[in-house]
Amino acid sequence: MNFIFGIILLAMFILALRVIWVTALQLLGALKHTTQTFHRYRAQRLASKRLPVIMPRSREDMDWLVISDSVRQEIHSRNRETNRELERLELQYQAKQKTIKLYEADIEIAKLERELFKIKPMTVAVEIEPKPRRRTKKASGPAMVDNKSAKTAQQVFQLREALKGNANALPVNPQARH
């Protein structure tokens, strides 16, 4: 039992040493990288202050006409792209201006309609359902109703009912037929 216990303790000790060793190597590598970066930055800063800028020379003579043509073409292509962008933005601006004008026209129309409504109120046609006619009670006193006006009122009522489609429900008056 002590032997197994001893092996387990030895394995744990070896494992702990290995973890400590790897961690120390990683820290050393990070420190080394940081110092190299710092030295490189310092060297670049000092070198940029001391040395003038020197253009590298090629061994062959360069064809300056070809280089200038390629630069000119690049400039023209970039200008065309900006012109296209400018045209696209201009079209968007014009479309927005037209939309604004349409909104302003709609507002103006609404104002004019409101003024017109104030001057002359609009009548809304409301469908009125036909109510059944009630028979009035006859007056106890002598009635002074003209016979001709009563016939005309009856004919007008029958004509209205016929136009509504209730012609079958009413008796046909021979005088209303001519």
PDB file of C-alpha atoms in Angstrom:
ATOM      1  CA  MET A   1       0.000   0.000   0.000  1.00  0.00           C
ATOM      2  CA  ASN A   2       2.856   2.376   0.813  1.00  0.00           C
ATOM      3  CA  PHE A   3       4.428   1.446  -2.512  1.00  0.00           C
ATOM      4  CA  ILE A   4       1.280   2.499  -4.470  1.00  0.00           C
ATOM      5  CA  PHE A   5       0.999   5.612  -2.405  1.00  0.00           C
ATOM      6  CA  GLY A   6       4.615   6.453  -3.149  1.00  0.00           C
ATOM      7  CA  ILE A   7       4.139   5.939  -6.907  1.00  0.00           C
ATOM      8  CA  ILE A   8       1.085   8.222  -6.880  1.00  0.00           C
ATOM      9  CA  LEU A   9       3.017  10.945  -5.007  1.00  0.00           C
ATOM     10  CA  LEU A  10       5.962  10.598  -7.403  1.00  0.00           C
ATOM     11  CA  ALA A  11       3.623  10.904 -10.433  1.00  0.00           C
ATOM     12  CA  MET A  12       1.991  13.994  -8.961  1.00  0.00           C
ATOM     13  CA  PHE A  13       5.401  15.536  -8.233  1.00  0.00           C
ATOM     14  CA  ILE A  14       6.571  14.876 -11.829  1.00  0.00           C
ATOM     15  CA  LEU A  15       3.327  16.298 -13.198  1.00  0.00           C
ATOM     16  CA  ALA A  16       3.664  19.435 -11.054  1.00  0.00           C
ATOM     17  CA  LEU A  17       7.271  19.940 -12.200  1.00  0.00           C
ATOM     18  CA  ARG A  18       6.205  19.577 -15.837  1.00  0.00           C
ATOM     19  CA  VAL A  19       3.395  22.159 -15.454  1.00  0.00           C
ATOM     20  CA  ILE A  20       5.757  24.593 -13.752  1.00  0.00           C
ATOM     21  CA  TRP A  21       8.408  24.057 -16.467  1.00  0.00           C
ATOM     22  CA  VAL A  22       5.904  24.658 -19.359  1.00  0.00           C
ATOM     23  CA  THR A  23       4.495  27.748 -17.668  1.00  0.00           C
ATOM     24  CA  ALA A  24       7.984  29.154 -17.133  1.00  0.00           C
ATOM     25  CA  LEU A  25       8.869  28.551 -20.797  1.00  0.00           C
ATOM     26  CA  GLN A  26       5.694  30.289 -21.960  1.00  0.00           C
ATOM     27  CA  LEU A  27       6.371  33.288 -19.736  1.00  0.00           C
ATOM     28  CA  LEU A  28       9.957  33.430 -20.962  1.00  0.00           C
ATOM     29  CA  GLY A  29       8.776  33.355 -24.609  1.00  0.00           C
ATOM     30  CA  ALA A  30       6.221  36.125 -24.007  1.00  0.00           C
ATOM     31  CA  LEU A  31       8.866  38.256 -22.268  1.00  0.00           C
ATOM     32  CA  LYS A  32      11.326  37.671 -25.112  1.00  0.00           C
ATOM     33  CA  HIS A  33       8.719  38.661 -27.710  1.00  0.00           C
ATOM     34  CA  THR A  34       7.836  41.828 -25.769  1.00  0.00           C
ATOM     35  CA  THR A  35      11.470  42.913 -25.499  1.00  0.00           C
ATOM     36  CA  GLN A  36      12.062  42.256 -29.213  1.00  0.00           C
ATOM     37  CA  THR A  37       9.002  44.316 -30.145  1.00  0.00           C
ATOM     38  CA  PHE A  38      10.139  47.154 -27.899  1.00  0.00           C
ATOM     39  CA  HIS A  39      13.670  47.136 -29.344  1.00  0.00           C
ATOM     40  CA  ARG A  40      12.332  46.998 -32.918  1.00  0.00           C
ATOM     41  CA  TYR A  41      10.048  49.966 -32.270  1.00  0.00           C
ATOM     42  CA  ARG A  42      12.886  51.966 -30.733  1.00  0.00           C
ATOM     43  CA  ALA A  43      15.223  51.132 -33.596  1.00  0.00           C
ATOM     44  CA  GLN A  44      12.655  52.145 -36.210  1.00  0.00           C
ATOM     45  CA  ARG A  45      12.022  55.402 -34.423  1.00  0.00           C
ATOM     46  CA  LEU A  46      15.690  56.254 -34.214  1.00  0.00           C
ATOM     47  CA  ALA A  47      16.341  55.179 -37.804  1.00  0.00           C
ATOM     48  CA  SER A  48      13.515  57.300 -39.189  1.00  0.00           C
ATOM     49  CA  LYS A  49      14.987  60.364 -37.495  1.00  0.00           C
ATOM     50  CA  ARG A  50      18.532  59.814 -38.755  1.00  0.00           C
ATOM     51  CA  LEU A  51      18.283  58.392 -42.265  1.00  0.00           C
ATOM     52  CA  PRO A  52      16.870  60.206 -45.297  1.00  0.00           C
ATOM     53  CA  VAL A  53      14.370  58.402 -47.491  1.00  0.00           C
ATOM     54  CA  ILE A  54      16.128  56.727 -50.411  1.00  0.00           C
ATOM     55  CA  MET A  55      14.226  55.358 -53.394  1.00  0.00           C
ATOM     56  CA  PRO A  56      15.447  51.925 -54.391  1.00  0.00           C
ATOM     57  CA  ARG A  57      16.962  51.812 -57.853  1.00  0.00           C
ATOM     58  CA  SER A  58      16.362  48.977 -60.197  1.00  0.00           C
ATOM     59  CA  ARG A  59      19.142  47.606 -62.375  1.00  0.00           C
ATOM     60  CA  GLU A  60      17.104  48.066 -65.537  1.00  0.00           C
ATOM     61  CA  ASP A  61      15.969  51.393 -66.868  1.00  0.00           C
ATOM     62  CA  MET A  62      12.254  51.904 -66.330  1.00  0.00           C
ATOM     63  CA  ASP A  63       9.888  52.811 -69.108  1.00  0.00           C
ATOM     64  CA  TRP A  64       8.466  56.011 -67.713  1.00  0.00           C
ATOM     65  CA  LEU A  65       5.917  56.388 -70.505  1.00  0.00           C
ATOM     66  CA  VAL A  66       4.314  53.049 -69.646  1.00  0.00           C
ATOM     67  CA  ILE A  67       4.296  53.928 -65.959  1.00  0.00           C
ATOM     68  CA  SER A  68       2.783  57.366 -66.609  1.00  0.00           C
ATOM     69  CA  ASP A  69       0.114  55.829 -68.908  1.00  0.00           C
ATOM     70  CA  SER A  70      -0.845  53.273 -66.274  1.00  0.00           C
ATOM     71  CA  VAL A  71      -1.039  55.981 -63.601  1.00  0.00           C
ATOM     72  CA  ARG A  72      -3.129  58.171 -65.925  1.00  0.00           C
ATOM     73  CA  GLN A  73      -5.510  55.280 -66.650  1.00  0.00           C
ATOM     74  CA  GLU A  74      -5.861  54.573 -62.947  1.00  0.00           C
ATOM     75  CA  ILE A  75      -6.652  58.227 -62.258  1.00  0.00           C
ATOM     76  CA  HIS A  76      -9.265  58.270 -65.057  1.00  0.00           C
ATOM     77  CA  SER A  77     -10.889  55.063 -63.800  1.00  0.00           C
ATOM     78  CA  ARG A  78     -11.090  56.469 -60.267  1.00  0.00           C
ATOM     79  CA  ASN A  79     -12.574  59.708 -61.595  1.00  0.00           C
ATOM     80  CA  ARG A  80     -15.190  57.745 -63.575  1.00  0.00           C
ATOM     81  CA  GLU A  81     -16.135  55.836 -60.425  1.00  0.00           C
ATOM     82  CA  THR A  82     -16.545  59.065 -58.470  1.00  0.00           C
ATOM     83  CA  ASN A  83     -18.539  60.556 -61.354  1.00  0.00           C
ATOM     84  CA  ARG A  84     -20.820  57.517 -61.318  1.00  0.00           C
ATOM     85  CA  GLU A  85     -21.223  57.871 -57.598  1.00  0.00           C
ATOM     86  CA  LEU A  86     -21.959  61.570 -58.041  1.00  0.00           C
ATOM     87  CA  GLU A  87     -24.563  60.831 -60.736  1.00  0.00           C
ATOM     88  CA  ARG A  88     -26.197  58.179 -58.538  1.00  0.00           C
ATOM     89  CA  LEU A  89     -26.354  60.586 -55.619  1.00  0.00           C
ATOM     90  CA  GLU A  90     -27.755  63.292 -57.896  1.00  0.00           C
ATOM     91  CA  LEU A  91     -30.521  60.965 -59.096  1.00  0.00           C
ATOM     92  CA  GLN A  92     -31.364  60.045 -55.509  1.00  0.00           C
ATOM     93  CA  TYR A  93     -31.490  63.733 -54.628  1.00  0.00           C
ATOM     94  CA  GLN A  94     -33.826  64.496 -57.535  1.00  0.00           C
ATOM     95  CA  ALA A  95     -36.110  61.593 -56.595  1.00  0.00           C
ATOM     96  CA  LYS A  96     -36.284  62.840 -53.016  1.00  0.00           C
ATOM     97  CA  GLN A  97     -37.020  66.374 -54.213  1.00  0.00           C
ATOM     98  CA  LYS A  98     -39.904  65.093 -56.357  1.00  0.00           C
ATOM     99  CA  THR A  99     -41.236  63.090 -53.427  1.00  0.00           C
ATOM    100  CA  ILE A 100     -41.119  66.185 -51.242  1.00  0.00           C
ATOM    101  CA  LYS A 101     -43.008  68.156 -53.924  1.00  0.00           C
ATOM    102  CA  LEU A 102     -45.653  65.421 -54.068  1.00  0.00           C
ATOM    103  CA  TYR A 103     -46.053  65.566 -50.289  1.00  0.00           C
ATOM    104  CA  GLU A 104     -46.371  69.334 -50.437  1.00  0.00           C
ATOM    105  CA  ALA A 105     -49.014  69.022 -53.165  1.00  0.00           C
ATOM    106  CA  ASP A 106     -50.929  66.493 -51.064  1.00  0.00           C
ATOM    107  CA  ILE A 107     -50.822  68.857 -48.102  1.00  0.00           C
ATOM    108  CA  GLU A 108     -52.033  71.723 -50.277  1.00  0.00           C
ATOM    109  CA  ILE A 109     -54.889  69.587 -51.641  1.00  0.00           C
ATOM    110  CA  ALA A 110     -55.894  68.618 -48.097  1.00  0.00           C
ATOM    111  CA  LYS A 111     -55.909  72.293 -47.065  1.00  0.00           C
ATOM    112  CA  LEU A 112     -58.055  73.229 -50.055  1.00  0.00           C
ATOM    113  CA  GLU A 113     -60.488  70.387 -49.345  1.00  0.00           C
ATOM    114  CA  ARG A 114     -60.777  71.527 -45.743  1.00  0.00           C
ATOM    115  CA  GLU A 115     -61.489  75.099 -46.878  1.00  0.00           C
ATOM    116  CA  LEU A 116     -64.066  73.815 -49.353  1.00  0.00           C
ATOM    117  CA  PHE A 117     -65.696  71.737 -46.639  1.00  0.00           C
ATOM    118  CA  LYS A 118     -65.909  74.829 -44.426  1.00  0.00           C
ATOM    119  CA  ILE A 119     -67.564  76.799 -47.218  1.00  0.00           C
ATOM    120  CA  LYS A 120     -69.899  74.119 -48.523  1.00  0.00           C
ATOM    121  CA  PRO A 121     -70.407  71.102 -46.277  1.00  0.00           C
ATOM    122  CA  MET A 122     -70.441  67.865 -48.148  1.00  0.00           C
ATOM    123  CA  THR A 123     -73.588  65.805 -47.904  1.00  0.00           C
ATOM    124  CA  VAL A 124     -73.117  62.170 -47.286  1.00  0.00           C
ATOM    125  CA  ALA A 125     -75.664  59.930 -48.865  1.00  0.00           C
ATOM    126  CA  VAL A 126     -77.004  57.619 -46.223  1.00  0.00           C
ATOM    127  CA  GLU A 127     -79.244  54.789 -47.232  1.00  0.00           C
ATOM    128  CA  ILE A 128     -82.512  54.993 -45.373  1.00  0.00           C
ATOM    129  CA  GLU A 129     -84.332  51.759 -44.894  1.00  0.00           C
ATOM    130  CA  PRO A 130     -87.988  52.011 -45.933  1.00  0.00           C
ATOM    131  CA  LYS A 131     -90.219  52.053 -42.933  1.00  0.00           C
ATOM    132  CA  PRO A 132     -93.605  50.452 -43.182  1.00  0.00           C
ATOM    133  CA  ARG A 133     -96.321  53.033 -43.523  1.00  0.00           C
ATOM    134  CA  ARG A 134     -98.548  53.423 -40.606  1.00  0.00           C
ATOM    135  CA  ARG A 135    -102.164  54.057 -41.076  1.00  0.00           C
ATOM    136  CA  THR A 136    -103.271  57.159 -39.390  1.00  0.00           C
ATOM    137  CA  LYS A 137    -106.414  57.152 -37.393  1.00  0.00           C
ATOM    138  CA  LYS A 138    -109.228  59.029 -38.930  1.00  0.00           C
ATOM    139  CA  ALA A 139    -110.048  62.261 -37.251  1.00  0.00           C
ATOM    140  CA  SER A 140    -113.361  62.360 -35.478  1.00  0.00           C
ATOM    141  CA  GLY A 141    -114.124  65.704 -37.002  1.00  0.00           C
ATOM    142  CA  PRO A 142    -114.981  66.295 -40.634  1.00  0.00           C
ATOM    143  CA  ALA A 143    -111.929  65.607 -42.804  1.00  0.00           C
ATOM    144  CA  MET A 144    -111.099  68.220 -45.374  1.00  0.00           C
ATOM    145  CA  VAL A 145    -108.919  66.046 -47.585  1.00  0.00           C
ATOM    146  CA  ASP A 146    -109.065  66.597 -51.285  1.00  0.00           C
ATOM    147  CA  ASN A 147    -109.866  63.389 -53.105  1.00  0.00           C
ATOM    148  CA  LYS A 148    -107.561  64.223 -56.032  1.00  0.00           C
ATOM    149  CA  SER A 149    -104.497  64.900 -53.802  1.00  0.00           C
ATOM    150  CA  ALA A 150    -105.086  61.627 -51.940  1.00  0.00           C
ATOM    151  CA  LYS A 151    -105.100  59.703 -55.235  1.00  0.00           C
ATOM    152  CA  THR A 152    -101.909  61.432 -56.346  1.00  0.00           C
ATOM    153  CA  ALA A 153    -100.166  60.596 -53.055  1.00  0.00           C
ATOM    154  CA  GLN A 154    -101.243  56.973 -53.402  1.00  0.00           C
ATOM    155  CA  GLN A 155     -99.931  56.821 -56.982  1.00  0.00           C
ATOM    156  CA  VAL A 156     -96.607  58.344 -55.967  1.00  0.00           C
ATOM    157  CA  PHE A 157     -96.276  55.790 -53.167  1.00  0.00           C
ATOM    158  CA  GLN A 158     -97.038  52.919 -55.551  1.00  0.00           C
ATOM    159  CA  LEU A 159     -94.519  54.214 -58.071  1.00  0.00           C
ATOM    160  CA  ARG A 160     -91.805  54.417 -55.399  1.00  0.00           C
ATOM    161  CA  GLU A 161     -92.545  50.892 -54.226  1.00  0.00           C
ATOM    162  CA  ALA A 162     -92.456  49.624 -57.820  1.00  0.00           C
ATOM    163  CA  LEU A 163     -89.072  51.251 -58.378  1.00  0.00           C
ATOM    164  CA  LYS A 164     -87.739  49.602 -55.230  1.00  0.00           C
ATOM    165  CA  GLY A 165     -88.869  46.199 -56.467  1.00  0.00           C
ATOM    166  CA  ASN A 166     -91.909  45.673 -54.282  1.00  0.00           C
ATOM    167  CA  ALA A 167     -94.371  45.998 -57.138  1.00  0.00           C
ATOM    168  CA  ASN A 168     -95.829  42.542 -56.584  1.00  0.00           C
ATOM    169  CA  ALA A 169     -96.792  43.313 -53.015  1.00  0.00           C
ATOM    170  CA  LEU A 170     -99.094  46.187 -53.924  1.00  0.00           C
ATOM    171  CA  PRO A 171    -102.401  46.018 -55.744  1.00  0.00           C
ATOM    172  CA  VAL A 172    -102.290  47.483 -59.196  1.00  0.00           C
ATOM    173  CA  ASN A 173    -104.212  50.704 -59.536  1.00  0.00           C
ATOM    174  CA  PRO A 174    -105.738  51.058 -62.981  1.00  0.00           C
ATOM    175  CA  GLN A 175    -105.433  54.855 -62.873  1.00  0.00           C
ATOM    176  CA  ALA A 176    -101.648  54.668 -62.287  1.00  0.00           C
ATOM    177  CA  ARG A 177    -101.134  52.634 -65.420  1.00  0.00           C
ATOM    178  CA  HIS A 178    -101.586  55.001 -68.298  1.00  0.00           C
TER     179      HIS A 178
END
